[in-house]
Amino acid sequence: AQHIDELAKYLDPSRDLLLTYNGVRTLMSRYLLKRLDGTFFETPQYLWMRTAMGVAYAELKYGGDPITWSRRFYDLMSQLKLMPNSPTLYNAMTRLGQLSACFVVPIDDCLSRESDTNREDPECNFGIMDALRLAALIFQSGGGVGYNFGKLRPEGDIVRSTTGIASGPLSFMKLFDTLVDTIKQGGKRRGAQMGMLFWWHPDIERFITSKSGELKDVQLQNFNISVAIDDYFMQKALKGEDVYLVNPRECPCLYKTWGEEFVKCYEGCVEAIKAGKIRIWRRINAKELWDKIVKSAWDSGDPGLWNRDLANYINNEKLPGEVINATNPCSEESLYDFESCNLGSINLVKYVYDGRIDWDSLARDVQLAVRFLDDVIDVNKLPHDRLRKRVLETRRIGLGTNGLADTLIALGLRYDSPQALAVSNELASFIARMAVRASIELAREKGAYPAYKHGDWAEGVLPWTKHRERLEKFSSTVDKNSVEEYLKVLDAGYNDPRVRSVIDGATAVLRGYRALDGELSIDVSTIGIRNGSIMSIAPEGSRSLIAGVNSSIEPLFAIAYIRNLSIGKLIEYNYTALRLLMVTKTLDGVTRRFVEEYGILPRDHPLANLLRTAHEIHWKWHVYMQVTWAKWNDSGVSKTINMPSDTPIEDVEQAYRLAWLLNAFGITVYRDKSKSVQVIYTGVKS
Ligand code: CDP
């Protein structure tokens, strides 16, 4: 009780003033705890402290002082510098206590293993109904779920036990879709889901068009869908060669391997098909399949792509005998079965002063954020043994960023410029290196994650050196020009004196913490590391609202816009842009009316370039920005490549190809107004 008093005195109500109106509205609608009669139990400062205490409790286990850590975590959150993912804020110190934003749940090709213990099928460890039940429990606790439906036998295949006919992955996806309609997440928000399918699955064509054309706005509305591609498929598609679709039931090695081993397995299956040993489902030109994907994505935004080879290659955890087959709902985390995302984001805006970045404070706060996320793992209450076991085995965290667009504006750099790319590259690399340093120090103090000895970390390999190697050794051989063009743009940014003054001091700070590559590589292989994976760029949907900044690494969506959320219709202005317009006295009546109508500045406005918005920025710059952050990431980057509604289909094709080539973990495009209902609309007059 004495400690609680002490912490209560530490609360600083003046920090409530850091919140914007929409930030307060968001907190009140879902985050602040309420009594049964609906009255509030806490204020924003209580929320930060409750979360801080709940998480710092983990320190007790290691003989640490939870009070000191509570204060430090509180300071970080209450100053809006660190935003943990929503379930951490919802559930810290509550009975539910589930703190992760998302999970990947496997679906084996059987109905149930958990309730059919007599079953002796080695391919059945977690059946469809087991996954459905677990998904329900996860939604109840506020998390989202990603699945790969590709282990399920195709529609029309045999079912031996009943001598019936299988209904295929799509029909089972509908079951999960209905589940979400029924269970609202934690009573707070609707469950987010990712449904994936391998490109080689016999039902892939139906999957690709399952949310487009006539089915747009109708089917699978509680799913994002993505095709799991790999380098083998991409090369076949570029060359326009034929591929065979294969039944996973007859070739299970397909989902148990990646990279060269996968190619060996696939070619073996094709031999078996040609020899008539297993059934031919379909032979199809890979380019036709690719065009189908692109056409659907152009039409409705779905499916996205996820590069399974890249995700498995970059991932440093490497669990023996296991393959990463899916991502979480918004694809910022490529996860092993039963792993979870424990996300937190650093608000970059808080580290800009007078056109410079305060690298010292950023370094300190990144370390604290890593400790916070690592503590989350120890106090997290997960709804299933399999989740508990896996999460403690890999101790994966996902540190990301928020407010990049505001930060670039504050530095006077337009988003679609070489300078902005160079500064982003510097920020991303700095944060990644400091985060790895922090996790090494935690390993020294509390021990490495249990599966450490199997991973690439133990060999001193850093994820970003793998990104570079792949770009140089693989992508350059496929399309040298595109790779060189991107690298040239980045170089041009670094050569600008303005950029050099912004990044001045960053290397010295890293050196001070022994966080340059050589030192990190030695230390990670000798001391160990606390967390199997570390970085992740999430969409920051609600958290950017709470922090009052533009979300994640996205450009301004618009200067004025309407956001339709379940909590109501929010009319929003980007504060950084608005402030700048006021300070420079360039918001006259005509400009204001233009902004309210279209959400953007008139072309001839003096700030029109600096304040460019998502649809004014060419898709290539969106992709460049995404891959720049991906380079320093070991799990995934969630970003929407926003395109104007009149974008031709060829642009989507090029964007998808470029993303694969430049090492994006995945890609999602969205053409404005391509669906009948979208969350955000530009302008505030509609
Ligand atoms: O809401 P918050 O800002 O904390 O999260 P986000 O960065 O927008 O999303 C992070 C992850 O949370 C997503 O990738 C989803 O897996 C999950 N999520 C969810 O399950 N349900 C939602 N309605 C929104 C996000």
Coordinates of N, CA and C in Angstrom, one line a residue, residues 284-452:
I284 N -1.0 -24.5 -64.7 CA -1.4 -23.1 -65.1 C -0.2 -22.3 -65.3
N285 N -0.3 -21.3 -66.2 CA 0.8 -20.4 -66.4 C 1.0 -19.5 -65.2
A286 N 2.2 -19.4 -64.7 CA 2.4 -18.6 -63.4 C 2.1 -17.1 -63.7
K287 N 2.3 -16.7 -64.9 CA 2.1 -15.3 -65.2 C 0.5 -15.0 -65.2
E288 N -0.2 -16.0 -65.6 CA -1.7 -15.8 -65.5 C -2.2 -15.7 -64.1
L289 N -1.6 -16.5 -63.3 CA -1.9 -16.5 -61.8 C -1.6 -15.1 -61.2
W290 N -0.4 -14.7 -61.6 CA 0.1 -13.4 -61.1 C -0.8 -12.3 -61.6
D291 N -1.2 -12.3 -62.9 CA -2.1 -11.3 -63.4 C -3.5 -11.3 -62.7
K292 N -3.9 -12.5 -62.3 CA -5.2 -12.6 -61.6 C -5.0 -11.9 -60.2
I293 N -3.9 -12.1 -59.5 CA -3.7 -11.5 -58.2 C -3.7 -10.0 -58.4
V294 N -2.9 -9.5 -59.4 CA -2.8 -8.1 -59.6 C -4.2 -7.5 -59.9
K295 N -4.9 -8.1 -60.7 CA -6.3 -7.6 -61.1 C -7.2 -7.5 -59.9
S296 N -7.2 -8.5 -59.1 CA -8.1 -8.5 -57.9 C -7.6 -7.4 -57.0
A297 N -6.3 -7.3 -56.8 CA -5.8 -6.2 -55.9 C -6.1 -4.8 -56.4
W298 N -6.0 -4.7 -57.7 CA -6.4 -3.4 -58.3 C -7.9 -3.1 -58.1
D299 N -8.7 -4.1 -58.2 CA -10.1 -4.0 -58.1 C -10.6 -3.7 -56.7
S300 N -10.0 -4.4 -55.7 CA -10.5 -4.3 -54.3 C -9.5 -4.1 -53.2
G301 N -8.2 -4.1 -53.5 CA -7.2 -4.1 -52.4 C -6.8 -5.5 -51.9
D302 N -7.6 -6.5 -52.2 CA -7.2 -7.9 -51.8 C -7.1 -8.7 -53.1
P303 N -6.1 -9.7 -53.1 CA -5.2 -10.1 -52.0 C -3.9 -9.2 -52.0
G304 N -3.3 -9.2 -50.8 CA -2.0 -8.7 -50.7 C -1.0 -9.8 -51.0
L305 N 0.3 -9.5 -50.9 CA 1.3 -10.6 -51.1 C 2.1 -10.7 -49.8
W306 N 2.6 -11.9 -49.5 CA 3.5 -12.1 -48.4 C 4.6 -13.0 -48.9
N307 N 5.8 -12.5 -48.8 CA 7.0 -13.3 -49.3 C 7.5 -14.2 -48.2
R308 N 7.1 -15.5 -48.3 CA 7.4 -16.5 -47.3 C 8.9 -16.8 -47.2
D309 N 9.5 -16.8 -48.4 CA 11.0 -17.0 -48.4 C 11.7 -16.0 -47.6
L310 N 11.3 -14.7 -47.9 CA 12.0 -13.6 -47.3 C 11.8 -13.7 -45.8
A311 N 10.6 -13.9 -45.3 CA 10.3 -13.9 -43.9 C 11.1 -15.0 -43.2
N312 N 11.1 -16.1 -43.8 CA 11.9 -17.2 -43.1 C 13.4 -17.0 -43.2
Y313 N 13.9 -16.4 -44.2 CA 15.3 -16.1 -44.3 C 15.7 -15.0 -43.3
I314 N 15.0 -13.9 -43.3 CA 15.4 -12.8 -42.4 C 15.2 -13.2 -40.9
N315 N 14.2 -13.9 -40.6 CA 13.9 -14.3 -39.3 C 15.2 -15.0 -38.6
N316 N 15.5 -14.5 -37.5 CA 16.7 -15.0 -36.8 C 16.4 -16.1 -35.8
E317 N 15.1 -16.3 -35.5 CA 14.8 -17.3 -34.4 C 15.1 -18.7 -34.8
K318 N 14.7 -19.1 -36.0 CA 14.9 -20.4 -36.5 C 14.7 -21.6 -35.6
L319 N 13.4 -21.9 -35.4 CA 13.0 -23.0 -34.5 C 13.2 -24.3 -35.3
P320 N 13.9 -25.3 -34.8 CA 14.2 -26.5 -35.5 C 12.9 -27.2 -36.0
G321 N 12.9 -27.6 -37.3 CA 11.8 -28.3 -37.8 C 10.5 -27.5 -38.1
E322 N 10.6 -26.2 -37.9 CA 9.4 -25.3 -38.0 C 9.6 -24.3 -39.1
V323 N 8.5 -23.9 -39.8 CA 8.5 -23.0 -40.8 C 7.5 -21.9 -40.5
I324 N 7.8 -20.6 -40.8 CA 6.8 -19.6 -40.7 C 5.9 -19.6 -41.9
N325 N 4.6 -19.8 -41.6 CA 3.7 -19.9 -42.7 C 2.6 -18.8 -42.8
A326 N 2.7 -17.9 -41.9 CA 1.6 -16.8 -41.9 C 2.1 -15.6 -41.2
T327 N 1.3 -14.5 -41.3 CA 1.5 -13.3 -40.6 C 0.2 -13.0 -39.7
N328 N 0.4 -12.1 -38.9 CA -0.8 -11.6 -38.1 C -1.7 -10.8 -39.0
P329 N -2.9 -10.3 -38.6 CA -3.8 -9.6 -39.5 C -3.3 -8.5 -40.4
C330 N -2.5 -7.6 -39.8 CA -2.1 -6.5 -40.7 C -0.7 -6.7 -41.3
S331 N -0.2 -7.9 -41.1 CA 1.1 -8.4 -41.6 C 2.4 -7.7 -41.2
E332 N 2.4 -7.1 -40.0 CA 3.6 -6.5 -39.5 C 4.4 -7.6 -38.7
E333 N 3.9 -8.8 -38.5 CA 4.7 -9.8 -37.9 C 4.5 -11.2 -38.6
S334 N 5.6 -11.7 -39.1 CA 5.6 -13.1 -39.7 C 5.9 -14.0 -38.5
L335 N 4.9 -14.8 -38.2 CA 5.0 -15.6 -36.9 C 5.0 -17.1 -37.1
Y336 N 5.8 -17.7 -36.2 CA 5.7 -19.2 -36.1 C 4.3 -19.5 -35.5
D337 N 3.8 -20.7 -35.7 CA 2.5 -21.1 -35.2 C 2.5 -20.8 -33.7
F338 N 1.5 -20.3 -33.2 CA 1.2 -20.0 -31.8 C 2.1 -18.8 -31.2
E339 N 2.8 -18.1 -32.1 CA 3.6 -17.0 -31.5 C 2.6 -15.8 -31.5
S340 N 3.0 -14.8 -30.7 CA 2.2 -13.6 -30.6 C 3.0 -12.3 -30.9
C341 N 2.2 -11.2 -31.2 CA 2.9 -9.9 -31.3 C 2.8 -9.2 -30.0
N342 N 3.9 -8.7 -29.5 CA 3.9 -7.8 -28.4 C 4.5 -6.5 -28.9
L343 N 3.6 -5.6 -29.3 CA 4.0 -4.4 -30.0 C 4.1 -3.2 -29.2
G344 N 5.0 -2.3 -29.6 CA 5.1 -1.0 -28.9 C 5.8 -0.1 -29.9
S345 N 5.3 1.2 -29.9 CA 5.9 2.1 -30.9 C 6.5 3.4 -30.2
I346 N 7.6 3.8 -30.8 CA 8.3 5.0 -30.3 C 7.7 6.2 -31.2
N347 N 7.3 7.2 -30.5 CA 6.7 8.4 -31.2 C 7.9 9.3 -31.6
L348 N 8.2 9.2 -32.9 CA 9.4 9.9 -33.4 C 9.4 11.5 -33.2
V349 N 8.1 12.0 -33.2 CA 8.0 13.4 -33.1 C 8.6 14.0 -31.8
K350 N 8.6 13.2 -30.8 CA 9.1 13.6 -29.5 C 10.7 13.8 -29.5
Y351 N 11.3 13.4 -30.5 CA 12.8 13.5 -30.5 C 13.4 14.5 -31.5
V352 N 12.5 15.4 -32.0 CA 12.9 16.4 -32.9 C 13.0 17.8 -32.2
Y353 N 14.1 18.4 -32.3 CA 14.3 19.7 -31.7 C 15.0 20.6 -32.7
D354 N 14.5 21.8 -33.0 CA 15.1 22.7 -33.9 C 15.7 22.1 -35.1
G355 N 14.9 21.3 -35.8 CA 15.4 20.7 -37.0 C 16.4 19.6 -36.9
R356 N 16.6 19.2 -35.6 CA 17.6 18.1 -35.4 C 17.0 17.0 -34.6
I357 N 17.6 15.8 -34.6 CA 17.1 14.7 -33.8 C 18.0 14.5 -32.5
D358 N 17.3 14.4 -31.4 CA 18.0 14.1 -30.2 C 18.3 12.6 -30.0
W359 N 19.4 12.3 -30.6 CA 19.8 10.8 -30.7 C 20.0 10.2 -29.3
D360 N 20.5 11.1 -28.4 CA 20.8 10.6 -27.0 C 19.5 10.1 -26.3
S361 N 18.5 11.0 -26.4 CA 17.2 10.6 -25.7 C 16.6 9.4 -26.4
L362 N 16.7 9.4 -27.8 CA 16.1 8.3 -28.5 C 16.8 7.0 -28.1
A363 N 18.1 7.0 -28.0 CA 18.8 5.8 -27.5 C 18.3 5.3 -26.2
R364 N 18.2 6.2 -25.3 CA 17.8 5.9 -23.9 C 16.4 5.3 -23.9
D365 N 15.5 5.9 -24.7 CA 14.1 5.5 -24.6 C 13.9 4.2 -25.4
V366 N 14.7 3.9 -26.4 CA 14.6 2.7 -27.1 C 14.9 1.5 -26.2
Q367 N 15.9 1.7 -25.4 CA 16.3 0.7 -24.4 C 15.2 0.4 -23.4
L368 N 14.6 1.5 -22.9 CA 13.6 1.3 -22.0 C 12.3 0.6 -22.6
A369 N 12.1 1.0 -23.8 CA 10.9 0.4 -24.5 C 11.1 -1.1 -24.7
V370 N 12.3 -1.5 -25.0 CA 12.6 -2.9 -25.2 C 12.4 -3.7 -23.9
R371 N 12.9 -3.0 -22.8 CA 12.7 -3.7 -21.5 C 11.2 -3.8 -21.2
F372 N 10.5 -2.8 -21.5 CA 9.0 -2.8 -21.3 C 8.4 -4.0 -22.0
L373 N 8.7 -4.1 -23.3 CA 8.0 -5.1 -24.1 C 8.5 -6.5 -23.7
D374 N 9.7 -6.6 -23.2 CA 10.2 -7.9 -22.7 C 9.4 -8.3 -21.4
D375 N 9.2 -7.3 -20.6 CA 8.4 -7.5 -19.3 C 7.0 -7.9 -19.6
V376 N 6.4 -7.4 -20.7 CA 5.1 -7.7 -21.1 C 5.0 -9.3 -21.2
I377 N 6.0 -9.9 -21.8 CA 6.0 -11.3 -22.0 C 5.8 -12.1 -20.7
D378 N 6.4 -11.6 -19.7 CA 6.4 -12.3 -18.4 C 5.1 -12.2 -17.6
V379 N 4.4 -11.1 -17.9 CA 3.1 -10.9 -17.1 C 1.9 -11.2 -17.9
N380 N 2.1 -11.5 -19.2 CA 1.0 -11.8 -20.1 C 0.2 -13.0 -19.7
K381 N -1.1 -12.9 -19.7 CA -1.9 -14.1 -19.4 C -2.5 -14.6 -20.7
L382 N -2.1 -15.7 -21.2 CA -2.5 -16.2 -22.5 C -3.6 -17.3 -22.4
P383 N -4.5 -17.3 -23.3 CA -5.7 -18.2 -23.1 C -5.4 -19.7 -23.6
H384 N -4.2 -20.1 -23.8 CA -4.0 -21.5 -24.2 C -2.5 -21.9 -23.9
D385 N -2.3 -23.2 -23.5 CA -1.0 -23.7 -23.2 C 0.0 -23.6 -24.3
R386 N -0.5 -23.9 -25.5 CA 0.4 -23.8 -26.7 C 0.9 -22.4 -26.9
L387 N 0.1 -21.4 -26.7 CA 0.5 -20.0 -26.8 C 1.6 -19.7 -25.7
R388 N 1.2 -20.1 -24.5 CA 2.2 -19.8 -23.4 C 3.5 -20.4 -23.6
K389 N 3.5 -21.6 -24.1 CA 4.8 -22.3 -24.3 C 5.6 -21.6 -25.4
R390 N 5.0 -21.4 -26.5 CA 5.7 -20.8 -27.6 C 6.2 -19.4 -27.4
V391 N 5.3 -18.6 -26.7 CA 5.7 -17.2 -26.5 C 6.9 -17.1 -25.6
L392 N 6.9 -18.0 -24.6 CA 8.1 -18.0 -23.6 C 9.3 -18.5 -24.3
E393 N 9.2 -19.3 -25.3 CA 10.3 -20.0 -26.0 C 11.1 -19.0 -26.8
T394 N 10.3 -18.1 -27.5 CA 11.0 -17.2 -28.4 C 11.1 -15.7 -27.9
R395 N 10.2 -15.4 -27.0 CA 10.2 -14.1 -26.4 C 10.2 -12.9 -27.5
R396 N 9.4 -13.1 -28.5 CA 9.4 -12.2 -29.6 C 8.8 -10.8 -29.1
I397 N 9.4 -9.7 -29.5 CA 8.8 -8.4 -29.3 C 8.7 -7.7 -30.6
G398 N 8.0 -6.6 -30.7 CA 7.9 -5.8 -32.0 C 7.9 -4.4 -31.7
L399 N 9.1 -3.8 -31.8 CA 9.3 -2.4 -31.5 C 9.1 -1.6 -32.9
G400 N 8.2 -0.6 -32.9 CA 8.0 0.1 -34.1 C 8.0 1.6 -33.9
T401 N 7.5 2.3 -34.9 CA 7.5 3.8 -34.8 C 6.2 4.4 -35.2
N402 N 6.0 5.6 -34.8 CA 4.8 6.3 -35.0 C 5.2 7.8 -35.4
G403 N 4.4 8.4 -36.2 CA 4.6 9.9 -36.4 C 5.7 10.2 -37.4
L404 N 6.1 9.3 -38.3 CA 7.2 9.6 -39.2 C 6.8 10.9 -40.0
A405 N 5.6 10.9 -40.6 CA 5.3 12.1 -41.4 C 5.4 13.4 -40.7
D406 N 4.9 13.5 -39.5 CA 5.1 14.7 -38.7 C 6.5 15.1 -38.5
T407 N 7.3 14.0 -38.3 CA 8.8 14.2 -38.0 C 9.5 14.8 -39.2
L408 N 9.1 14.2 -40.4 CA 9.8 14.7 -41.6 C 9.3 16.2 -41.9
I409 N 8.1 16.5 -41.6 CA 7.6 17.9 -41.8 C 8.4 18.8 -40.9
A410 N 8.5 18.4 -39.6 CA 9.3 19.2 -38.7 C 10.7 19.4 -39.1
L411 N 11.2 18.5 -39.8 CA 12.6 18.6 -40.3 C 12.7 19.3 -41.7
G412 N 11.5 19.7 -42.2 CA 11.4 20.4 -43.5 C 11.7 19.5 -44.7
L413 N 11.4 18.2 -44.6 CA 11.7 17.3 -45.7 C 10.4 16.8 -46.2
R414 N 10.2 16.8 -47.6 CA 9.0 16.2 -48.1 C 9.1 14.7 -48.1
Y415 N 8.0 14.0 -47.9 CA 8.0 12.6 -47.8 C 8.6 11.9 -49.0
D416 N 8.2 12.3 -50.2 CA 8.7 11.7 -51.4 C 10.0 12.3 -51.9
S417 N 11.0 12.2 -51.1 CA 12.3 12.8 -51.5 C 13.4 11.9 -51.0
P418 N 14.6 12.0 -51.8 CA 15.7 11.2 -51.3 C 16.1 11.5 -49.9
Q419 N 16.0 12.8 -49.5 CA 16.4 13.2 -48.2 C 15.5 12.5 -47.1
A420 N 14.2 12.4 -47.4 CA 13.3 11.8 -46.4 C 13.7 10.3 -46.3
L421 N 14.0 9.7 -47.4 CA 14.4 8.3 -47.4 C 15.7 8.1 -46.5
A422 N 16.7 9.0 -46.8 CA 17.9 8.8 -46.0 C 17.7 9.0 -44.5
V423 N 16.9 10.0 -44.2 CA 16.7 10.2 -42.7 C 15.9 9.0 -42.1
S424 N 15.0 8.5 -42.9 CA 14.2 7.3 -42.4 C 15.2 6.1 -42.3
N425 N 16.1 6.0 -43.2 CA 17.0 4.9 -43.1 C 17.9 5.0 -41.9
E426 N 18.2 6.2 -41.6 CA 19.1 6.5 -40.4 C 18.3 6.2 -39.1
L427 N 17.0 6.7 -39.1 CA 16.2 6.4 -37.9 C 16.0 5.0 -37.7
A428 N 15.6 4.3 -38.8 CA 15.3 2.8 -38.7 C 16.6 2.1 -38.2
S429 N 17.7 2.4 -38.8 CA 18.9 1.6 -38.4 C 19.3 1.9 -37.0
F430 N 19.2 3.2 -36.6 CA 19.6 3.6 -35.3 C 18.7 2.8 -34.2
I431 N 17.4 2.8 -34.5 CA 16.5 2.2 -33.5 C 16.8 0.7 -33.5
A432 N 17.0 0.1 -34.7 CA 17.2 -1.4 -34.7 C 18.5 -1.7 -34.0
R433 N 19.5 -1.0 -34.2 CA 20.8 -1.3 -33.5 C 20.7 -1.1 -32.0
M434 N 20.1 0.0 -31.6 CA 19.9 0.2 -30.2 C 19.0 -0.8 -29.5
A435 N 18.0 -1.3 -30.3 CA 17.1 -2.3 -29.7 C 17.8 -3.6 -29.5
V436 N 18.6 -3.9 -30.5 CA 19.4 -5.2 -30.4 C 20.4 -5.1 -29.2
R437 N 21.0 -3.9 -29.1 CA 21.9 -3.7 -28.0 C 21.2 -3.9 -26.6
A438 N 20.0 -3.3 -26.6 CA 19.2 -3.4 -25.3 C 18.8 -4.8 -25.0
S439 N 18.5 -5.6 -26.1 CA 18.1 -7.0 -25.8 C 19.3 -7.8 -25.4
I440 N 20.5 -7.5 -26.0 CA 21.7 -8.2 -25.5 C 22.0 -7.9 -24.0
E441 N 21.8 -6.7 -23.7 CA 22.0 -6.3 -22.2 C 21.0 -7.0 -21.3
L442 N 19.8 -7.2 -21.8 CA 18.8 -7.9 -21.0 C 19.1 -9.4 -20.9
A443 N 19.7 -9.9 -22.0 CA 20.2 -11.3 -21.9 C 21.3 -11.5 -20.8
R444 N 22.1 -10.5 -20.8 CA 23.2 -10.5 -19.8 C 22.6 -10.5 -18.4
E445 N 21.5 -9.7 -18.2 CA 20.9 -9.6 -16.9 C 19.9 -10.7 -16.5
K446 N 19.1 -11.1 -17.5 CA 18.0 -12.0 -17.2 C 18.1 -13.4 -18.0
G447 N 19.1 -13.5 -18.9 CA 19.2 -14.7 -19.7 C 18.7 -14.6 -21.1
A448 N 19.3 -15.3 -22.0 CA 18.8 -15.3 -23.4 C 17.5 -16.0 -23.6
Y449 N 16.8 -15.8 -24.7 CA 15.5 -16.5 -24.9 C 15.8 -18.0 -25.0
P450 N 15.0 -18.9 -24.5 CA 15.3 -20.3 -24.4 C 15.7 -21.0 -25.7
A451 N 15.2 -20.5 -26.9 CA 15.5 -21.2 -28.1 C 16.7 -20.6 -28.8
Y452 N 17.4 -19.7 -28.1 CA 18.5 -18.9 -28.7 C 19.5 -19.8 -29.5

